[in-house]
Each structure stands twice: as structure tokens, then as C-alpha cells.
Amino acid sequence: MRAAVYASTQSAPGKWLSIGDLPRPVPLPGEVLLKVLACGVCRTDLHIVEGDLPSIQPHLIPGHQIVGEVVESTVPALPVGSRAGVSWMGGVDGDCWFCRHQMENLCDHPVFTGYSRNGGYAEFASVRADFAIRLPTDSDPIQIAPLLCAGIIGFRSLRVAGVQPGERVGLYGFGSSASLAIQVLQSWNCAVYVITRGESHRKMAASRGATWVGDEDARPPVPLDRAITFAPSGKVVVGALSALRKGGVVAINAIHLDQMPAFDYDKLLWGERQIRSIANMTREDARDFIAIAQELRIRPAVVPFPLERANDALAAVKHETENGSSVIVP
Ligand SMILES: [Zn+2]
Ligand SMILES: [Zn+2]
């Protein structure tokens, strides 16, 4: 099969992946083999190929927003011909303290799709069936793919931030995840304040119905109840904190931050303000968000790339050159 492979020893900036032929994977018991119809590109993929996250596999096929058709199955629940989506959480041990306490996103022995095991920048991918989300066969794979991480994690961020209907919510950054989260927030009648660098992202936020849009140095005109930060920058987190009312929450939707700068506790955190991180997702988050996305008919803006141009797809995420989610279509 054709696949885009990351090898930490051979990777160079802009040419992170090499495209070549690999043997088609063979599904183990409990797994299904997917013919990949589309695979979304996430900022986490960029963190992996740029070495911000430690390398686990010497040769890795990235990609954790996979929409595929089951072509080989070892489980009755997902027969051949059915369609499934796979996200970042590719498996858990099921018996650690966190799994036993409904926190499988924090599992001590997790499997991460496209990181600790091969992902979807390829023609085929073998995945654990119990972590595959059944999808309707009439859905457009290219439009579903960005929902599977950007969408689910964005949705989890709203949960972790504790967003209530009608609240004032700040979104710091307006890439793939934020542009999906705003659609959920609008259905909850929230007023959304978007702070983002990049003229095109500000325009997109305005066109998606943001109440107020500002550049990276701007300050929302009202105190925020909640803020979600998407940029991999600690400075942005502190900026969001400074915009909160007492008791407000900043949720950090980023697997990697450059650094948290020192900040004034008395002014910024005192008053029961909170900073929370978002780690991974649960299968419940995935199921709930996919259901909401279908109900709200969330259709992300997408930019398709053929597999041979996987590096360009990553570059588009890195440089924020596209107004839409990069999706690889093998
Ligand atoms: Zn566990
Ligand atoms: Zn992701």
C-alpha cells in the first residue's frame, strides 16, 4: 500500500514524511482493517514530525482522524462494508485506576493512533474495533475526518471549561478545532469572542457569527465566563486568563505548549479562576460530539490533499495558510 512515513532520523523541515510502499497491515483479533477514505491532519501530527513530542516508533505512519471502510473484520459489530471513524485514542488497557474511574482519556497505558501505532496517512490502517466509531455510509468522508480530533477535542474543551448555555466564551485561535466548536457554542446561544492572529482567520470567525473578533493583542470588551486556547503558546493562556471574570475557567486545547510565562497570581488567578488542560478524549466524548455534529449538520471547511502531498498538508497546518482543515485523501 502507499503510505506517508515519518522516521525521526531522516526527517527534515518541510520534508517530514517520505511517501512509499509498505506491506498492507494484517488485523489482529479485535481489530478491523480499514480502507482509508480520508484522514484529517491535526496540529498534533506536526508536533510529532517536528519532534516536539518524543518519538515512540522508529518508522511511523501519522494520522488520527481516519474515516475508512471496513474491508477485513474480526468482530461482528463492525462487518465488512461498514464505515468507521478512528481518532487519537486508539485503545486503553481498561483496568488501570483511571479506566476504572471513567477517565479513560487519562489511561496509564494508552494507544494513540498515528503516534504509538500506525495511523491513517496510508491506503489502509488496522485499528481496534472497540475504539472505532460507527459512521453512516452516506456521510462524506472528507467532511467527517476533521470532526474526529479537532471536533471531538474542541467539544471536550467546552465540557472541561464547563460552558453553560448563554455564557460569554472566548476562543483564542481560530483553526480547525475552534471553527467547529463555535458551531456548538452557537447552538447553546453563547456569545463567542474570538482572538486570533491572521487576518483570514479573523474574517472566517466573523463569517461564522462570532460576537466580537480581535487580533492577538486585543482584549475582549467584556469579562469572559470561559476561554479556550488553541494556540501552542503559554503567552496566549495568560492573555486568556486576564480576560476572565472571577470563577472563570481557561481550558487549554493544546497537547504541547512552548512554556507558561510567569504571571501575577493576585491579579490573574486569585478569585477562583482556573486553568485546565485537556488530555485526549473518551469514547463518550466522541459518540456525543458525532451525534451533535450530525444533528447540527456541522460541515467543516476542508482542503483535500492527495497522499503524495502529505508534507504540503502538514505545511498548511503549520503556516495556517488555508481557511479550512487539511484532509489527506489516499
Ligand atoms: Zn487504563
Ligand atoms: Zn488531533
Short mmCIF file of C-alpha atoms and ligand atoms in Angstrom, two decimals:
data_model
loop_
_atom_site.label_atom_id
_atom_site.label_comp_id
_atom_site.label_asym_id
_atom_site.label_seq_id
_atom_site.Cartn_x
_atom_site.Cartn_y
_atom_site.Cartn_z
CA MET A 1 0.00 0.00 0.00
CA ARG A 2 1.05 3.62 -0.40
CA ALA A 3 1.87 5.33 2.89
CA ALA A 4 3.49 8.50 4.23
CA VAL A 5 6.12 7.57 6.80
CA TYR A 6 7.89 9.61 9.43
CA ALA A 7 11.36 8.48 10.52
CA SER A 8 12.90 10.82 13.08
CA THR A 9 16.40 10.18 11.74
CA GLN A 10 15.51 11.06 8.13
CA SER A 11 13.05 13.89 8.65
CA ALA A 12 13.83 17.43 7.53
CA PRO A 13 11.80 20.64 7.98
CA GLY A 14 9.11 20.74 5.29
CA LYS A 15 10.03 17.20 4.19
CA TRP A 16 8.96 15.45 7.34
CA LEU A 17 7.46 12.42 5.63
CA SER A 18 8.58 10.13 2.84
CA ILE A 19 5.95 8.58 0.61
CA GLY A 20 6.49 4.96 -0.34
CA ASP A 21 5.14 1.41 -0.43
CA LEU A 22 4.65 -0.70 2.68
CA PRO A 23 3.01 -4.08 3.31
CA ARG A 24 -0.71 -3.85 3.96
CA PRO A 25 -1.33 -4.33 7.72
CA VAL A 26 -2.97 -7.54 8.94
CA PRO A 27 -5.69 -7.02 11.57
CA LEU A 28 -5.14 -8.79 14.90
CA PRO A 29 -8.04 -10.32 16.86
CA GLY A 30 -10.34 -7.48 17.94
CA GLU A 31 -9.19 -5.26 15.08
CA VAL A 32 -10.59 -4.27 11.71
CA LEU A 33 -8.73 -3.32 8.56
CA LEU A 34 -9.92 -0.02 7.14
CA LYS A 35 -9.52 1.14 3.60
CA VAL A 36 -8.78 4.79 4.35
CA LEU A 37 -11.24 7.11 2.60
CA ALA A 38 -9.93 10.28 4.24
CA CYS A 39 -7.59 11.23 7.07
CA GLY A 40 -7.58 14.66 8.67
CA VAL A 41 -4.34 16.45 9.51
CA CYS A 42 -4.03 17.71 13.08
CA ARG A 43 -1.55 20.07 14.71
CA THR A 44 -0.51 17.13 16.89
CA ASP A 45 0.80 15.40 13.74
CA LEU A 46 3.02 18.41 13.25
CA HIS A 47 4.25 18.22 16.85
CA ILE A 48 5.12 14.55 16.23
CA VAL A 49 7.04 15.09 13.00
CA GLU A 50 8.82 18.18 14.36
CA GLY A 51 9.99 16.25 17.44
CA ASP A 52 8.03 18.34 19.97
CA LEU A 53 6.61 15.03 21.18
CA PRO A 54 9.12 12.24 21.85
CA SER A 55 9.42 9.68 19.07
CA ILE A 56 7.94 6.28 20.03
CA GLN A 57 8.19 4.34 16.76
CA PRO A 58 11.29 4.42 14.55
CA HIS A 59 9.03 4.41 11.49
CA LEU A 60 5.56 5.81 11.91
CA ILE A 61 2.55 6.44 9.69
CA PRO A 62 0.92 9.51 11.30
CA GLY A 63 -2.76 10.44 11.12
CA HIS A 64 -5.51 10.08 13.71
CA GLN A 65 -8.66 11.42 12.06
CA ILE A 66 -9.39 8.39 9.91
CA VAL A 67 -12.59 7.69 8.05
CA GLY A 68 -12.49 4.25 6.47
CA GLU A 69 -14.46 1.39 5.07
CA VAL A 70 -14.09 -1.96 6.83
CA VAL A 71 -12.50 -4.40 4.37
CA GLU A 72 -11.47 -7.10 6.86
CA SER A 73 -13.12 -7.69 10.20
CA THR A 74 -12.59 -9.88 13.25
CA VAL A 75 -15.65 -8.57 15.12
CA PRO A 76 -19.38 -8.88 14.36
CA ALA A 77 -20.10 -5.29 15.48
CA LEU A 78 -18.17 -3.86 12.51
CA PRO A 79 -18.79 -6.09 9.49
CA VAL A 80 -17.08 -5.75 6.13
CA GLY A 81 -18.63 -2.86 4.20
CA SER A 82 -19.46 -0.76 7.28
CA ARG A 83 -17.90 2.65 7.76
CA ALA A 84 -15.95 3.70 10.83
CA GLY A 85 -14.03 6.65 12.20
CA VAL A 86 -10.91 6.44 14.34
CA SER A 87 -9.48 9.16 16.48
CA TRP A 88 -6.41 9.83 18.61
CA MET A 89 -7.44 7.39 21.35
CA GLY A 90 -6.76 4.09 19.64
CA GLY A 91 -7.08 1.95 22.77
CA VAL A 92 -6.69 1.76 26.56
CA ASP A 93 -5.77 -1.04 28.96
CA GLY A 94 -9.24 -0.94 30.54
CA ASP A 95 -8.06 -1.84 34.05
CA CYS A 96 -5.85 0.95 35.37
CA TRP A 97 -7.18 3.28 38.08
CA PHE A 98 -8.23 5.91 35.53
CA CYS A 99 -10.06 3.46 33.27
CA ARG A 100 -11.90 2.06 36.30
CA HIS A 101 -12.97 5.60 37.28
CA GLN A 102 -14.50 6.74 33.96
CA MET A 103 -11.36 8.65 32.97
CA GLU A 104 -10.12 6.51 30.10
CA ASN A 105 -8.68 9.64 28.47
CA LEU A 106 -6.04 9.56 31.24
CA CYS A 107 -5.28 5.82 30.94
CA ASP A 108 -1.83 4.77 32.15
CA HIS A 109 -1.27 2.59 29.07
CA PRO A 110 -2.99 4.30 26.18
CA VAL A 111 -2.64 3.56 22.48
CA PHE A 112 -2.50 6.68 20.33
CA THR A 113 -3.45 6.34 16.69
CA GLY A 114 -0.76 7.71 14.40
CA TYR A 115 1.70 8.02 17.29
CA SER A 116 2.17 4.87 19.35
CA ARG A 117 0.74 2.85 16.46
CA ASN A 118 0.39 3.50 12.75
CA GLY A 119 -2.34 5.87 11.62
CA GLY A 120 -4.17 6.91 8.51
CA TYR A 121 -1.75 8.66 6.16
CA ALA A 122 -1.94 5.49 4.07
CA GLU A 123 -4.26 3.48 1.89
CA PHE A 124 -5.07 1.06 4.72
CA ALA A 125 -4.98 1.10 8.52
CA SER A 126 -5.65 -1.60 11.09
CA VAL A 127 -7.44 -0.32 14.19
CA ARG A 128 -9.00 -1.62 17.40
CA ALA A 129 -12.68 -2.19 16.69
CA ASP A 130 -13.78 -1.10 20.18
CA PHE A 131 -12.22 2.33 19.53
CA ALA A 132 -13.75 2.74 16.08
CA ILE A 133 -16.85 4.91 15.87
CA ARG A 134 -19.53 3.60 13.53
CA LEU A 135 -20.41 6.24 10.91
CA PRO A 136 -23.29 6.38 8.45
CA THR A 137 -22.25 5.15 4.99
CA ASP A 138 -23.89 8.13 3.27
CA SER A 139 -21.69 10.69 5.06
CA ASP A 140 -18.95 12.48 3.12
CA PRO A 141 -15.64 11.07 4.47
CA ILE A 142 -13.71 14.27 3.73
CA GLN A 143 -16.14 16.31 5.79
CA ILE A 144 -16.27 13.84 8.68
CA ALA A 145 -12.48 13.46 9.05
CA PRO A 146 -11.78 16.83 10.77
CA LEU A 147 -14.55 16.14 13.25
CA LEU A 148 -12.66 13.14 14.62
CA CYS A 149 -9.99 15.02 16.56
CA ALA A 150 -10.35 18.75 16.02
CA GLY A 151 -14.09 18.39 16.54
CA ILE A 152 -14.12 15.91 19.41
CA ILE A 153 -11.30 17.57 21.37
CA GLY A 154 -12.83 21.00 20.75
CA PHE A 155 -16.09 19.65 22.14
CA ARG A 156 -14.31 18.14 25.14
CA SER A 157 -12.69 21.55 25.73
CA LEU A 158 -16.14 23.09 26.07
CA ARG A 159 -17.03 20.39 28.61
CA VAL A 160 -13.79 20.82 30.57
CA ALA A 161 -14.26 24.60 30.59
CA GLY A 162 -17.75 23.98 31.99
CA VAL A 163 -19.53 26.10 29.37
CA GLN A 164 -23.19 26.75 30.21
CA PRO A 165 -25.83 27.87 27.71
CA GLY A 166 -25.84 31.62 27.09
CA GLU A 167 -22.36 32.27 28.50
CA ARG A 168 -19.62 34.50 27.09
CA VAL A 169 -16.89 32.28 25.70
CA GLY A 170 -13.50 33.32 24.32
CA LEU A 171 -11.78 31.27 21.62
CA TYR A 172 -8.07 32.06 21.38
CA GLY A 173 -7.03 30.90 17.91
CA PHE A 174 -9.37 30.02 15.09
CA GLY A 175 -8.13 26.93 13.29
CA SER A 176 -9.92 23.69 12.64
CA SER A 177 -10.95 22.94 16.22
CA ALA A 178 -12.25 26.42 17.05
CA SER A 179 -14.20 26.72 13.81
CA LEU A 180 -16.11 23.55 14.79
CA ALA A 181 -16.51 24.50 18.46
CA ILE A 182 -18.12 27.83 17.54
CA GLN A 183 -20.95 25.98 15.83
CA VAL A 184 -21.70 24.03 19.01
CA LEU A 185 -21.46 27.22 21.10
CA GLN A 186 -23.95 28.98 18.84
CA SER A 187 -26.42 26.15 19.26
CA TRP A 188 -26.08 26.79 23.03
CA ASN A 189 -26.77 30.52 22.50
CA CYS A 190 -23.35 31.52 23.75
CA ALA A 191 -21.74 34.83 22.78
CA VAL A 192 -18.37 33.97 21.24
CA TYR A 193 -15.33 36.27 21.37
CA VAL A 194 -12.53 35.25 19.00
CA ILE A 195 -8.95 36.40 19.46
CA THR A 196 -6.62 35.26 16.71
CA ARG A 197 -3.64 36.40 14.70
CA GLY A 198 -4.04 36.18 10.96
CA GLU A 199 -6.46 38.32 9.01
CA SER A 200 -8.03 35.36 7.20
CA HIS A 201 -8.84 33.56 10.45
CA ARG A 202 -10.45 36.73 11.83
CA LYS A 203 -12.56 37.03 8.70
CA MET A 204 -13.60 33.42 8.96
CA ALA A 205 -14.56 33.89 12.64
CA ALA A 206 -16.69 36.89 11.71
CA SER A 207 -18.35 34.97 8.90
CA ARG A 208 -19.10 32.13 11.33
CA GLY A 209 -21.03 34.55 13.54
CA ALA A 210 -18.57 35.49 16.28
CA THR A 211 -19.95 38.26 18.51
CA TRP A 212 -16.59 40.04 18.52
CA VAL A 213 -13.26 39.39 16.78
CA GLY A 214 -9.86 40.81 17.70
CA ASP A 215 -6.18 40.34 16.91
CA GLU A 216 -3.69 38.69 19.25
CA ASP A 217 -3.09 41.87 21.27
CA ALA A 218 -6.75 42.83 21.56
CA ARG A 219 -8.82 42.32 24.66
CA PRO A 220 -12.46 41.25 24.62
CA PRO A 221 -14.74 44.17 25.56
CA VAL A 222 -16.44 42.18 28.35
CA PRO A 223 -15.21 39.76 31.04
CA LEU A 224 -15.44 36.17 29.80
CA ASP A 225 -17.07 33.27 31.63
CA ARG A 226 -14.86 30.72 29.86
CA ALA A 227 -11.96 30.76 27.45
CA ILE A 228 -10.45 28.03 25.32
CA THR A 229 -6.95 28.46 23.98
CA PHE A 230 -5.89 26.63 20.82
CA ALA A 231 -2.51 28.21 20.07
CA PRO A 232 0.52 26.25 21.38
CA SER A 233 1.59 29.31 23.35
CA GLY A 234 1.70 29.93 27.10
CA LYS A 235 1.52 33.68 26.50
CA VAL A 236 -1.91 33.16 24.95
CA VAL A 237 -3.06 31.24 28.05
CA VAL A 238 -2.06 34.16 30.28
CA GLY A 239 -3.84 36.57 27.91
CA ALA A 240 -6.99 34.46 28.19
CA LEU A 241 -6.68 34.35 31.97
CA SER A 242 -6.58 38.14 32.10
CA ALA A 243 -9.92 38.31 30.26
CA LEU A 244 -11.83 36.09 32.73
CA ARG A 245 -14.38 37.07 35.34
CA LYS A 246 -13.91 35.74 38.87
CA GLY A 247 -14.56 32.00 38.93
CA GLY A 248 -13.97 31.71 35.19
CA VAL A 249 -12.06 28.90 33.53
CA VAL A 250 -9.37 28.76 30.84
CA ALA A 251 -9.19 25.37 29.14
CA ILE A 252 -6.03 24.71 27.14
CA ASN A 253 -6.71 22.77 23.95
CA ALA A 254 -3.10 22.00 23.07
CA ILE A 255 -1.05 18.86 23.55
CA HIS A 256 2.12 20.92 23.60
CA LEU A 257 2.85 24.46 24.83
CA ASP A 258 6.07 26.37 24.37
CA GLN A 259 6.18 27.47 28.01
CA MET A 260 3.97 29.08 30.61
CA PRO A 261 5.34 32.54 31.39
CA ALA A 262 5.37 33.79 34.97
CA PHE A 263 2.22 35.73 35.80
CA ASP A 264 0.74 37.73 38.64
CA TYR A 265 -1.23 35.39 40.88
CA ASP A 266 -3.02 38.19 42.75
CA LYS A 267 -4.38 39.79 39.60
CA LEU A 268 -4.89 36.83 37.30
CA LEU A 269 -5.62 33.62 39.22
CA TRP A 270 -6.96 34.83 42.55
CA GLY A 271 -10.74 34.91 42.65
CA GLU A 272 -11.07 31.17 41.94
CA ARG A 273 -10.12 31.44 38.33
CA GLN A 274 -8.91 28.13 36.93
CA ILE A 275 -6.53 26.89 34.27
CA ARG A 276 -7.22 23.38 33.00
CA SER A 277 -5.58 21.25 30.35
CA ILE A 278 -7.40 18.89 28.01
CA ALA A 279 -5.84 15.47 27.63
CA ASN A 280 -7.09 13.17 24.90
CA MET A 281 -10.76 12.18 24.83
CA THR A 282 -13.13 9.48 25.94
CA ARG A 283 -15.25 7.34 23.65
CA GLU A 284 -18.26 9.06 25.19
CA ASP A 285 -16.93 12.46 24.03
CA ALA A 286 -16.53 11.00 20.55
CA ARG A 287 -20.02 9.50 20.37
CA ASP A 288 -21.67 12.60 21.85
CA PHE A 289 -19.91 15.00 19.52
CA ILE A 290 -20.51 12.97 16.37
CA ALA A 291 -24.21 12.85 17.29
CA ILE A 292 -24.32 16.63 17.88
CA ALA A 293 -22.40 17.27 14.65
CA GLN A 294 -24.98 15.27 12.72
CA GLU A 295 -27.87 16.96 14.45
CA LEU A 296 -26.43 20.45 13.82
CA ARG A 297 -25.27 19.44 10.33
CA ILE A 298 -21.76 20.69 11.08
CA ARG A 299 -19.86 20.81 7.82
CA PRO A 300 -16.25 21.87 8.28
CA ALA A 301 -14.41 23.81 5.62
CA VAL A 302 -11.93 21.31 4.19
CA VAL A 303 -8.89 21.41 1.93
CA PRO A 304 -8.18 17.98 0.41
CA PHE A 305 -4.63 16.83 -0.38
CA PRO A 306 -3.62 13.63 -2.17
CA LEU A 307 -1.44 11.29 -0.09
CA GLU A 308 1.59 12.13 -2.23
CA ARG A 309 1.29 15.73 -0.93
CA ALA A 310 1.13 14.81 2.76
CA ASN A 311 4.02 17.19 3.51
CA ASP A 312 2.12 20.09 1.93
CA ALA A 313 -0.90 19.21 4.04
CA LEU A 314 1.26 19.44 7.20
CA ALA A 315 2.83 22.70 5.99
CA ALA A 316 -0.64 24.19 5.53
CA VAL A 317 -1.38 23.46 9.21
CA LYS A 318 2.00 24.81 10.33
CA HIS A 319 1.72 28.10 8.46
CA GLU A 320 -2.08 28.45 8.77
CA THR A 321 -2.24 29.16 5.06
CA GLU A 322 -5.61 27.52 4.43
CA ASN A 323 -9.03 28.52 5.67
CA GLY A 324 -10.13 25.02 6.42
CA SER A 325 -8.95 21.69 7.73
CA SER A 326 -6.34 19.83 5.72
CA VAL A 327 -7.55 16.34 4.83
CA ILE A 328 -5.46 13.65 3.14
CA VAL A 329 -7.37 11.60 0.59
CA PRO A 330 -5.34 8.50 -0.34
ZN ZN B 1 -6.30 2.48 31.63
ZN ZN B 2 -5.51 15.59 16.82
#
